[in-house]
Amino acid sequence: MSLMVTGATLIDGVREHPIAGHAVWIEDGRIKAILSEGEVGAVEAARHIDARGKFLIPGLMNANVHLLGDARLEILARYGERFDELILEAAQVALKNGLTTVFDTWGPRRFLMSVRDKINQGTAIGSRIFCAGNIVGFDGPFSPDFYPKAAAVASPAFVSRINAIWTENVGRHLMWRTPEQVATEVRSYISRGIDFLKYGSNDHFPGSFLAFSEQVQAAIVAEARRAGLTAQAHTMSVEGLRVAIEAGSDLIQHANITGPAAIPAETLALMAKRQVGAVIFTVTECGLEWLATQASEQVRTSWRCMDINARNLIGSGAPLLFANDGGLFAPELSSDRAHTDFWNAICGDRGGGMYNLAEGHFSWFVAMEEKGCAPLQMLRAATCNIARAYGKDQELGTLEPGKIADMLILERNPLERAANYRSIATIIKNGEVVDTASLPTKPIFTAPMEIAPDEEARHIGFFSGATFPLCPSCRARCL
Amino acid sequence: MSLMVTGATLIDGVREHPIAGHAVWIEDGRIKAILSEGEVGAVEAARHIDARGKFLIPGLMNANVHLLGDARLEILARYGERFDELILEAAQVALKNGLTTVFDTWGPRRFLMSVRDKINQGTAIGSRIFCAGNIVGFDGPFSPDFYPKAAAVASPAFVSRINAIWTENVGRHLMWRTPEQVATEVRSYISRGIDFLKYGSNDHFPGSFLAFSEQVQAAIVAEARRAGLTAQAHTMSVEGLRVAIEAGSDLIQHANITGPAAIPAETLALMAKRQVGAVIFTVTECGLEWLATQASEQVRTSWRCMDINARNLIGSGAPLLFANDGGLFAPELSSDRAHTDFWNAICGDRGGGMYNLAEGHFSWFVAMEEKGCAPLQMLRAATCNIARAYGKDQELGTLEPGKIADMLILERNPLERAANYRSIATIIKNGEVVDTASLPTKPIFTAPMEIAPDEEARHIGFFSGATFPLCPSCRARCL
Amino acid sequence: MSLMVTGATLIDGVREHPIAGHAVWIEDGRIKAILSEGEVGAVEAARHIDARGKFLIPGLMNANVHLLGDARLEILARYGERFDELILEAAQVALKNGLTTVFDTWGPRRFLMSVRDKINQGTAIGSRIFCAGNIVGFDGPFSPDFYPKAAAVASPAFVSRINAIWTENVGRHLMWRTPEQVATEVRSYISRGIDFLKYGSNDHFPGSFLAFSEQVQAAIVAEARRAGLTAQAHTMSVEGLRVAIEAGSDLIQHANITGPAAIPAETLALMAKRQVGAVIFTVTECGLEWLATQASEQVRTSWRCMDINARNLIGSGAPLLFANDGGLFAPELSSDRAHTDFWNAICGDRGGGMYNLAEGHFSWFVAMEEKGCAPLQMLRAATCNIARAYGKDQELGTLEPGKIADMLILERNPLERAANYRSIATIIKNGEVVDTASLPTKPIFTAPMEIAPDEEARHIGFFSGATFPLCPSCRARCL
Amino acid sequence: MSLMVTGATLIDGVREHPIAGHAVWIEDGRIKAILSEGEVGAVEAARHIDARGKFLIPGLMNANVHLLGDARLEILARYGERFDELILEAAQVALKNGLTTVFDTWGPRRFLMSVRDKINQGTAIGSRIFCAGNIVGFDGPFSPDFYPKAAAVASPAFVSRINAIWTENVGRHLMWRTPEQVATEVRSYISRGIDFLKYGSNDHFPGSFLAFSEQVQAAIVAEARRAGLTAQAHTMSVEGLRVAIEAGSDLIQHANITGPAAIPAETLALMAKRQVGAVIFTVTECGLEWLATQASEQVRTSWRCMDINARNLIGSGAPLLFANDGGLFAPELSSDRAHTDFWNAICGDRGGGMYNLAEGHFSWFVAMEEKGCAPLQMLRAATCNIARAYGKDQELGTLEPGKIADMLILERNPLERAANYRSIATIIKNGEVVDTASLPTKPIFTAPMEIAPDEEARHIGFFSGATFPLCPSCRARCL
């Protein structure tokens, strides 16, 4: 099928400036050519889109999502045989919001690959998925790396089953092994069909430890290279970051998160020199202001460093990458006031915010604009930089002839104002216009919660006088 | 349809001795007549069962089951919309093992009533169910009364929804109320269609507290009476037991469990005088012996008192009732060694044991025989005594003309040896032979666990050196 | 020694109105006579106090203190052999603030009696102490009744030793016993020399359970009567209150605390009819307003009921008693912002507040004034009503000839404004002027915390990225 | 003062074989000369010890003790101002059992240095102490590195004070820092007067993480070198071990503990090449056999690897060092059956065992003998190897003229049978005979527990029916 998009201002991700008066000709899912107005008439396209006054940009990408990000006990028990449905719903929410490609950096490999393949084969619709499966060195959802309390409640057999699905043979136990032993396990894991490799340079909690020595990290990266995959590291501290770069990582997840210390200049220089992809997680000014009023001095310091790092990375020369751990969450969680209050405060007037797969990229653009990031640098951070860091730039990331036809038509100019990224008129993926109204096709997390029958809705929960403050030492009991 | 059972020795639950040479004639689900051999020829029955050399007894009953007894977080999350399937499976396992009627004394009212009604209407097969719904004064599965840790892991909305399903308006908050206020709520709860009323005289954990004053208990019992229902109490201490009897309870759940103190003679006498149904939970000698080697002195004392109470109740004159909290459990739980080791030790050579819906009644007969309970007293404890205590003796509990035709044909004489109850040849419920081979029709908890794919099965869990004893104070950390 | 106080307006607790122009003549620690101005000259007193323009009232009493109220693990470990020092310090702080008599209703019997006796013998100075030792039915500090987490941290031998010191033979295990068995243990406990008996009608946490049946409660009260002691109950719910009254309790601790339900009119009437002492715990309006903005609906409801009950008790005809669980707390606790923020909000501009042994009575008068309690009713609630409820009114509670000479000279009229109770000029106990400047003689909890050496003061605590919110499900981990 | 020890077989730690017929002449605390029998007569010594038939060896050393090893909440609260007394008691117990020098590798610096100095100045008696203070990178007793639950029970101010005493400026927060920043803090810590430097290469729990990158470790070691101190690392994994060696550590604490993986041959070779001191923690065969019956496969694997590593290190060429985390423990802990059962099983017929400061070295010799370690290699592991690894071999570790006169006279030959180390006849430290009968001079942990008064001793603890197994799901609640 062929498609011709005419009249739009073209922001192709390659040129330093937008160009007007050109059309994009799409054939068989790829960009056949960029035509001048005069050339359009000579082409017979099955469908025409008149985009006069609008703006055409490459499809957006997210360098770090978790399509099955809500890995809490009640969710994994409830949807034990339906993980693929949850993953597909998330991929559809992503696509509906302009993300034509997403990189899943932690999740259940078997189910992620299954949905990935269905979308690639055209038997399901959704954002294009590339996935890593497990983070090498991390253990499963019901381990100390994620929700350790689950193991105190669930049966050992269930805990073990879930952890095995996520972890397979590349979990935390590798930390006890030599470089050669780790390499052998990683090779076996890669052979199962993942798209890229992710490992922990730092641990997940508290984040200050190193999961692997530099020598082990180098061995892991070498295995990815041998298989033709990119390698990336999860880092949380200045040393975790430095070691991962020196070990050869292609990109760094949340490079700007380094706890209560800022990235040293030498490390910034090294990232630029090696052109390591620097994923930035960020929040807007209003969020930072609110955070400054919260929590302990150490937490505040960490948020401040996260911002300083982001600003320094903008000017560092390292390629920036947009990502946000984007995922969907069960309505029981996403409607819980303990969460909504927090996220509303962080994200300002728009709900959802930072880690919301449907919203986070829009917030990110606004936040980076506030920090002084140049408009084109931002666009590239969410398109061609990601494609390049993941080794997918032959096919994706810019509007160039020969590339896969993933693009967005925006009502307003995104280079003028970051908020304009929200003005999506049309989404084209694989050369086809996406029917966004139909997505997600089977709402689960995006469906409303069931209403309880009347006799249950009137339930009064138990009340404990222990919550009724009696004296300082009784309070001490409850604190 | 009509059915004629001939040739069996008849143990009808009424006569003090078995009688031979009689047939039981069943019509339209009820016992039409007990015929002498000579009379049989005059009747034309659609079906004949030749039970020569065998023994015919009333269908067994269990005065305390929890058809949805595995109310842990992972189960309620996984089967959130399928509680009825779990309940039906349990009712079928009960029936398959000779329990033609069960009394569910704690569970989700709405779902229990739904399965009860389907079985009564003949649209599903299973043991006949009478149910109480919630125990008045107890809160839901994710409350301090059952699995409080679940509330630390699950989302508040889910915790609340589950607790509301079990508790509705008769939860723990009633303990803060006056007798009149409690009565009003109980009346409303009864009106939803439960078969009998159960309330807590003692709390669930630790079991030594009183949930309601005697005056509140009397008000609760009065509401049951007003609605024509029987009332029963959950008791755990000698005072909880005494107060419940004085408040007018018709039967007492686990009357022999009174913690580390034995029931006083006056209380035993009162039970006999008022003919309060005394439910006995018990274990065999081999289990008691093993228990004597375990745990603290206080726990051992409690088990000893439980046995002393059972023996004293046998001779007290109070009607004994068989029950065992029988339920089914997910294979992840029932195959967990922490459980199986315990139950195998308690129950001797046969797996399953005391609280197993499929097995517990057989163990119970053996245990009571060991304590010197007379054979007929045992039979009645599992049949007509239960029917009478629950006010169902017009219809159930003995083999008498006019009663519903629930009965078992045994290969061997149960009055000779308690173990002979296991020799079930044929189960007749509602006058129809049960096709036990087909039960349960849809195995869930009785189905085997799924096999993991190879790459998951080889998973090595995380290992913490913290479990590796280094020094006494490090050990203190872990103890 | 003799002492003459002249010139003060006399508020003796007996007359309905203050009288002027009288002197109080004290001999050998007792009030010898109330003299008219003319009579004073005839008496030769060793010491004269000119109290012109001032106000003379009976010494204040507190019907519920815990002289060793900070029973947390770190305190009991630190002061393991010095409990008497902590108790004495508290008794001195009480005396210094106008409380000439206090009733300790929960604490380590052996140590309390030791300090009590020293003060009575004159070898130590402090508020006059009457003590109950343990609350019958409650277990020790490291039990579920108080700080259960301590048992997870401390060595079993230490946990057991502490619980034994507080509990001896009248702990929670009595709930498993019959009325006769409980009575026997209580009799033995009384014989060790306590001044009055306290038992739990409700449990401590959650407070909605009954600890003892009415029959057991009656047996406990009967033992107190037999020994000539008063009996009191700890109640937390409307039924716990009613049962305790019917069982014969002389006074009720925190009668106005009944959880989320208000005391029914019948119970109020019964309290008046039997003249049961109604201890009221209360907070000022500003505290109630702040509370209304906090916590859950159920907690708010409970605070509201606490206020409604207090107001209803004022007009009920039952004798009101002042008390507040007053105690001292280690500076580590009393300076902890989690506490100070709470108590400052509750208690308005004055620190300390409700449960502070040094301050709480002053707040109480203000709060009761706000609720419309008559000035003389308030005075009596803190003097003669307490004496009468505890059976000490032959000796204490009013300014009458023959009574022990405990009294306060105030600068301003307490009947005019409740805040004037703070204007203490002179404290007389046992007929002697208290040297308040010297109290406490050996500050422990009232001493400042030690200053750390410089290298320790600059310590930076560990920081966990886990407190650094990354995504909603990570947050779920930490909530 | 001078002392002459004559007649003993001399095992001086230098020669490969014992020599007979020599005397040791001690003057002013040092070995003046080793004399032949003929030379003895020419010397006038103040005191003579006739050691005919006995064996003279250098004083034993322990390369890893924690003189204040029981750092649990109840202990630190109880002895908050008396840490020096506990440390001194431990130093005296060590000396009494033949350890003339101990190296404290984790404890409260300020108190350890104070006791160290008193012993060195002769104002207190005890084993010679060298101390590191904190382990760089580890946090205090009430942190996740040791007893995290304490922080949930104790007041924040107390938690913080204790953690500051142990940690000062070199705690876990350094993991967030760059190499330069860490070096600066370490320099400042060294300047306070510690004897050697210890840091974490691995974390404490779970032990598989790296605390510092190789570059940070090298910076830490460089600071020790600059100050003339030795540097050592705490390692727990094969990579933690390798990185520490490559970073330049002089000795490795518990080199043979590497979790469930054995040390690779290359790492063993590197240890030998660099002559890195290899501390070995070990247990006897009977302990290993018992352990093989316990716990999970992973724990068993770890114990097996610990043994394999020990055997491989014996033949590796690296200098072996004896150590055992030796400490004293409060009687509440050391008499707790949960501990004693474990340690008795591990240590065979002698109580105390592996981590007991008084006993552990004797067990260690037996265990190493079982593994085939040569007698002289064992002796050196507990004497001159330790001295050399800590840079103290100019003064300590062998019986050579000029060295400090620390030595033991044994009844039986330790080179014949390892058990003979127990046969201590005389302990000489600093040239003086130790009066072992007087040690410890002020027993605290070695004193018996106080006896409770009768009324407390008869205390019956609370009993929870929750420990009374009712049904599988109730059991699930408690597991």
Short mmCIF file of N, CA, C and O in Angstrom, two decimals, chain B residues 57-115:
data_model
loop_
_atom_site.label_atom_id
_atom_site.label_comp_id
_atom_site.label_asym_id
_atom_site.label_seq_id
_atom_site.Cartn_x
_atom_site.Cartn_y
_atom_site.Cartn_z
N ILE B 57 -25.49 -46.81 55.59
CA ILE B 57 -25.56 -45.79 56.66
C ILE B 57 -26.03 -44.46 56.06
O ILE B 57 -25.99 -44.27 54.84
N PRO B 58 -26.50 -43.59 56.93
CA PRO B 58 -26.89 -42.28 56.42
C PRO B 58 -25.68 -41.57 55.82
O PRO B 58 -24.53 -41.83 56.20
N GLY B 59 -25.92 -40.68 54.87
CA GLY B 59 -24.83 -39.88 54.31
C GLY B 59 -24.14 -39.11 55.42
O GLY B 59 -24.79 -38.61 56.35
N LEU B 60 -22.82 -39.01 55.33
CA LEU B 60 -22.07 -38.31 56.38
C LEU B 60 -22.21 -36.79 56.21
O LEU B 60 -22.48 -36.28 55.12
N MET B 61 -22.02 -36.11 57.32
CA MET B 61 -22.09 -34.65 57.32
C MET B 61 -20.83 -34.10 57.99
O MET B 61 -20.21 -34.76 58.82
N ASN B 62 -20.50 -32.89 57.64
CA ASN B 62 -19.38 -32.20 58.28
C ASN B 62 -19.92 -30.86 58.80
O ASN B 62 -20.41 -30.03 58.02
N ALA B 63 -19.86 -30.69 60.10
CA ALA B 63 -20.49 -29.53 60.74
C ALA B 63 -19.68 -28.25 60.63
O ALA B 63 -20.11 -27.19 61.10
N ASN B 64 -18.51 -28.33 60.01
CA ASN B 64 -17.69 -27.12 59.91
C ASN B 64 -16.68 -27.26 58.79
O ASN B 64 -15.60 -27.82 58.96
N VAL B 65 -17.05 -26.75 57.63
CA VAL B 65 -16.11 -26.73 56.52
C VAL B 65 -15.93 -25.29 56.05
O VAL B 65 -16.71 -24.40 56.40
N HIS B 66 -14.86 -25.09 55.30
CA HIS B 66 -14.62 -23.81 54.63
C HIS B 66 -14.34 -24.13 53.18
O HIS B 66 -13.21 -24.42 52.81
N LEU B 67 -15.41 -24.11 52.38
CA LEU B 67 -15.27 -24.55 50.99
C LEU B 67 -14.30 -23.65 50.24
O LEU B 67 -13.67 -24.08 49.27
N LEU B 68 -14.16 -22.42 50.70
CA LEU B 68 -13.10 -21.58 50.17
C LEU B 68 -12.17 -21.26 51.35
O LEU B 68 -12.17 -20.15 51.89
N GLY B 69 -11.42 -22.26 51.75
CA GLY B 69 -10.62 -22.14 52.97
C GLY B 69 -9.24 -21.55 52.74
O GLY B 69 -8.60 -21.07 53.66
N ASP B 70 -8.80 -21.59 51.51
CA ASP B 70 -7.46 -21.06 51.20
C ASP B 70 -7.64 -19.61 50.75
O ASP B 70 -7.70 -19.30 49.57
N ALA B 71 -7.72 -18.73 51.74
CA ALA B 71 -8.05 -17.33 51.46
C ALA B 71 -6.80 -16.46 51.49
O ALA B 71 -6.84 -15.32 51.90
N ARG B 72 -5.70 -17.02 51.05
CA ARG B 72 -4.48 -16.22 51.02
C ARG B 72 -4.46 -15.27 49.83
O ARG B 72 -5.19 -15.45 48.86
N LEU B 73 -3.61 -14.28 49.92
CA LEU B 73 -3.57 -13.22 48.91
C LEU B 73 -3.44 -13.76 47.50
O LEU B 73 -4.19 -13.39 46.60
N GLU B 74 -2.48 -14.64 47.28
CA GLU B 74 -2.26 -15.09 45.90
C GLU B 74 -3.47 -15.82 45.34
O GLU B 74 -3.73 -15.77 44.14
N ILE B 75 -4.21 -16.50 46.21
CA ILE B 75 -5.39 -17.24 45.75
C ILE B 75 -6.53 -16.28 45.43
O ILE B 75 -7.17 -16.37 44.39
N LEU B 76 -6.78 -15.34 46.32
CA LEU B 76 -7.91 -14.43 46.09
C LEU B 76 -7.63 -13.51 44.92
O LEU B 76 -8.56 -13.08 44.22
N ALA B 77 -6.36 -13.19 44.68
CA ALA B 77 -6.04 -12.39 43.50
C ALA B 77 -6.21 -13.24 42.23
O ALA B 77 -6.80 -12.80 41.25
N ARG B 78 -5.73 -14.46 42.28
CA ARG B 78 -5.74 -15.30 41.09
C ARG B 78 -7.16 -15.71 40.67
O ARG B 78 -7.49 -15.75 39.50
N TYR B 79 -8.01 -16.01 41.67
CA TYR B 79 -9.34 -16.51 41.37
C TYR B 79 -10.42 -15.49 41.69
O TYR B 79 -11.54 -15.85 42.07
N GLY B 80 -10.07 -14.23 41.55
CA GLY B 80 -10.95 -13.13 41.96
C GLY B 80 -12.34 -13.19 41.38
O GLY B 80 -13.30 -12.74 42.00
N GLU B 81 -12.47 -13.75 40.19
CA GLU B 81 -13.80 -13.79 39.59
C GLU B 81 -14.31 -15.22 39.50
O GLU B 81 -15.29 -15.49 38.83
N ARG B 82 -13.60 -16.12 40.17
CA ARG B 82 -13.96 -17.53 40.02
C ARG B 82 -14.09 -18.23 41.37
O ARG B 82 -13.86 -19.44 41.48
N PHE B 83 -14.50 -17.48 42.39
CA PHE B 83 -14.64 -18.10 43.70
C PHE B 83 -15.65 -19.24 43.66
O PHE B 83 -15.52 -20.25 44.35
N ASP B 84 -16.69 -19.07 42.82
CA ASP B 84 -17.71 -20.12 42.75
C ASP B 84 -17.12 -21.44 42.23
O ASP B 84 -17.52 -22.51 42.66
N GLU B 85 -16.17 -21.34 41.34
CA GLU B 85 -15.56 -22.57 40.81
C GLU B 85 -14.78 -23.31 41.91
O GLU B 85 -14.81 -24.54 41.99
N LEU B 86 -14.08 -22.53 42.73
CA LEU B 86 -13.32 -23.16 43.82
C LEU B 86 -14.27 -23.80 44.83
O LEU B 86 -14.01 -24.90 45.34
N ILE B 87 -15.36 -23.11 45.11
CA ILE B 87 -16.33 -23.62 46.08
C ILE B 87 -16.98 -24.91 45.55
O ILE B 87 -17.13 -25.89 46.28
N LEU B 88 -17.30 -24.89 44.28
CA LEU B 88 -17.94 -26.08 43.71
C LEU B 88 -16.97 -27.26 43.73
O LEU B 88 -17.35 -28.39 44.06
N GLU B 89 -15.72 -27.02 43.37
CA GLU B 89 -14.74 -28.10 43.39
C GLU B 89 -14.68 -28.72 44.80
O GLU B 89 -14.67 -29.94 44.94
N ALA B 90 -14.66 -27.88 45.81
CA ALA B 90 -14.59 -28.39 47.18
C ALA B 90 -15.84 -29.19 47.53
O ALA B 90 -15.77 -30.25 48.15
N ALA B 91 -17.01 -28.69 47.11
CA ALA B 91 -18.26 -29.41 47.39
C ALA B 91 -18.27 -30.78 46.71
O ALA B 91 -18.86 -31.75 47.20
N GLN B 92 -17.60 -30.86 45.58
CA GLN B 92 -17.54 -32.13 44.86
C GLN B 92 -16.54 -33.09 45.50
O GLN B 92 -16.78 -34.30 45.56
N VAL B 93 -15.43 -32.55 45.97
CA VAL B 93 -14.47 -33.40 46.68
C VAL B 93 -15.11 -33.95 47.95
O VAL B 93 -14.94 -35.12 48.30
N ALA B 94 -15.90 -33.12 48.62
CA ALA B 94 -16.59 -33.57 49.83
C ALA B 94 -17.55 -34.71 49.50
O ALA B 94 -17.53 -35.78 50.14
N LEU B 95 -18.35 -34.50 48.48
CA LEU B 95 -19.35 -35.51 48.11
C LEU B 95 -18.66 -36.82 47.73
O LEU B 95 -19.07 -37.91 48.14
N LYS B 96 -17.60 -36.70 46.94
CA LYS B 96 -16.87 -37.87 46.47
C LYS B 96 -16.35 -38.71 47.63
O LYS B 96 -16.10 -39.90 47.48
N ASN B 97 -16.16 -38.10 48.77
CA ASN B 97 -15.63 -38.80 49.93
C ASN B 97 -16.69 -39.09 51.00
O ASN B 97 -16.36 -39.29 52.16
N GLY B 98 -17.95 -39.07 50.56
CA GLY B 98 -19.01 -39.54 51.45
C GLY B 98 -19.73 -38.48 52.25
O GLY B 98 -20.63 -38.80 53.02
N LEU B 99 -19.32 -37.22 52.09
CA LEU B 99 -20.01 -36.14 52.81
C LEU B 99 -21.15 -35.63 51.92
O LEU B 99 -20.92 -34.89 50.98
N THR B 100 -22.37 -36.07 52.23
CA THR B 100 -23.49 -35.66 51.40
C THR B 100 -24.00 -34.27 51.77
O THR B 100 -24.68 -33.62 50.98
N THR B 101 -23.66 -33.82 52.98
CA THR B 101 -24.05 -32.47 53.41
C THR B 101 -22.90 -31.83 54.17
O THR B 101 -22.27 -32.48 55.01
N VAL B 102 -22.63 -30.56 53.85
CA VAL B 102 -21.60 -29.84 54.59
C VAL B 102 -22.15 -28.49 55.04
O VAL B 102 -23.00 -27.90 54.38
N PHE B 103 -21.63 -28.03 56.16
CA PHE B 103 -22.04 -26.74 56.71
C PHE B 103 -20.83 -25.80 56.63
O PHE B 103 -19.84 -26.01 57.33
N ASP B 104 -20.93 -24.81 55.76
CA ASP B 104 -19.82 -23.88 55.59
C ASP B 104 -19.98 -22.76 56.61
O ASP B 104 -20.93 -22.00 56.58
N THR B 105 -18.98 -22.63 57.49
CA THR B 105 -19.15 -21.71 58.61
C THR B 105 -18.32 -20.43 58.49
O THR B 105 -18.29 -19.65 59.42
N TRP B 106 -17.64 -20.24 57.39
CA TRP B 106 -16.95 -18.97 57.12
C TRP B 106 -16.55 -18.92 55.67
O TRP B 106 -15.85 -19.83 55.20
N GLY B 107 -17.00 -17.92 54.96
CA GLY B 107 -16.65 -17.80 53.55
C GLY B 107 -17.39 -16.64 52.93
O GLY B 107 -18.13 -15.91 53.60
N PRO B 108 -17.17 -16.44 51.62
CA PRO B 108 -17.81 -15.31 50.92
C PRO B 108 -19.27 -15.62 50.63
O PRO B 108 -19.59 -16.41 49.73
N ARG B 109 -20.15 -14.99 51.39
CA ARG B 109 -21.57 -15.31 51.36
C ARG B 109 -22.16 -15.37 49.96
O ARG B 109 -22.83 -16.34 49.58
N ARG B 110 -21.93 -14.34 49.19
CA ARG B 110 -22.55 -14.24 47.87
C ARG B 110 -22.21 -15.45 46.99
O ARG B 110 -23.09 -16.03 46.33
N PHE B 111 -20.95 -15.84 47.00
CA PHE B 111 -20.52 -16.95 46.16
C PHE B 111 -20.97 -18.30 46.71
O PHE B 111 -21.34 -19.20 45.98
N LEU B 112 -20.93 -18.43 48.03
CA LEU B 112 -21.38 -19.68 48.65
C LEU B 112 -22.86 -19.93 48.36
O LEU B 112 -23.26 -21.04 48.01
N MET B 113 -23.66 -18.88 48.51
CA MET B 113 -25.09 -19.04 48.27
C MET B 113 -25.37 -19.37 46.80
O MET B 113 -26.27 -20.15 46.49
N SER B 114 -24.58 -18.80 45.92
CA SER B 114 -24.77 -19.07 44.50
C SER B 114 -24.51 -20.54 44.18
O SER B 114 -25.29 -21.18 43.46
N VAL B 115 -23.43 -21.09 44.72
CA VAL B 115 -23.14 -22.51 44.46
C VAL B 115 -24.17 -23.39 45.16
O VAL B 115 -24.66 -24.37 44.60
#
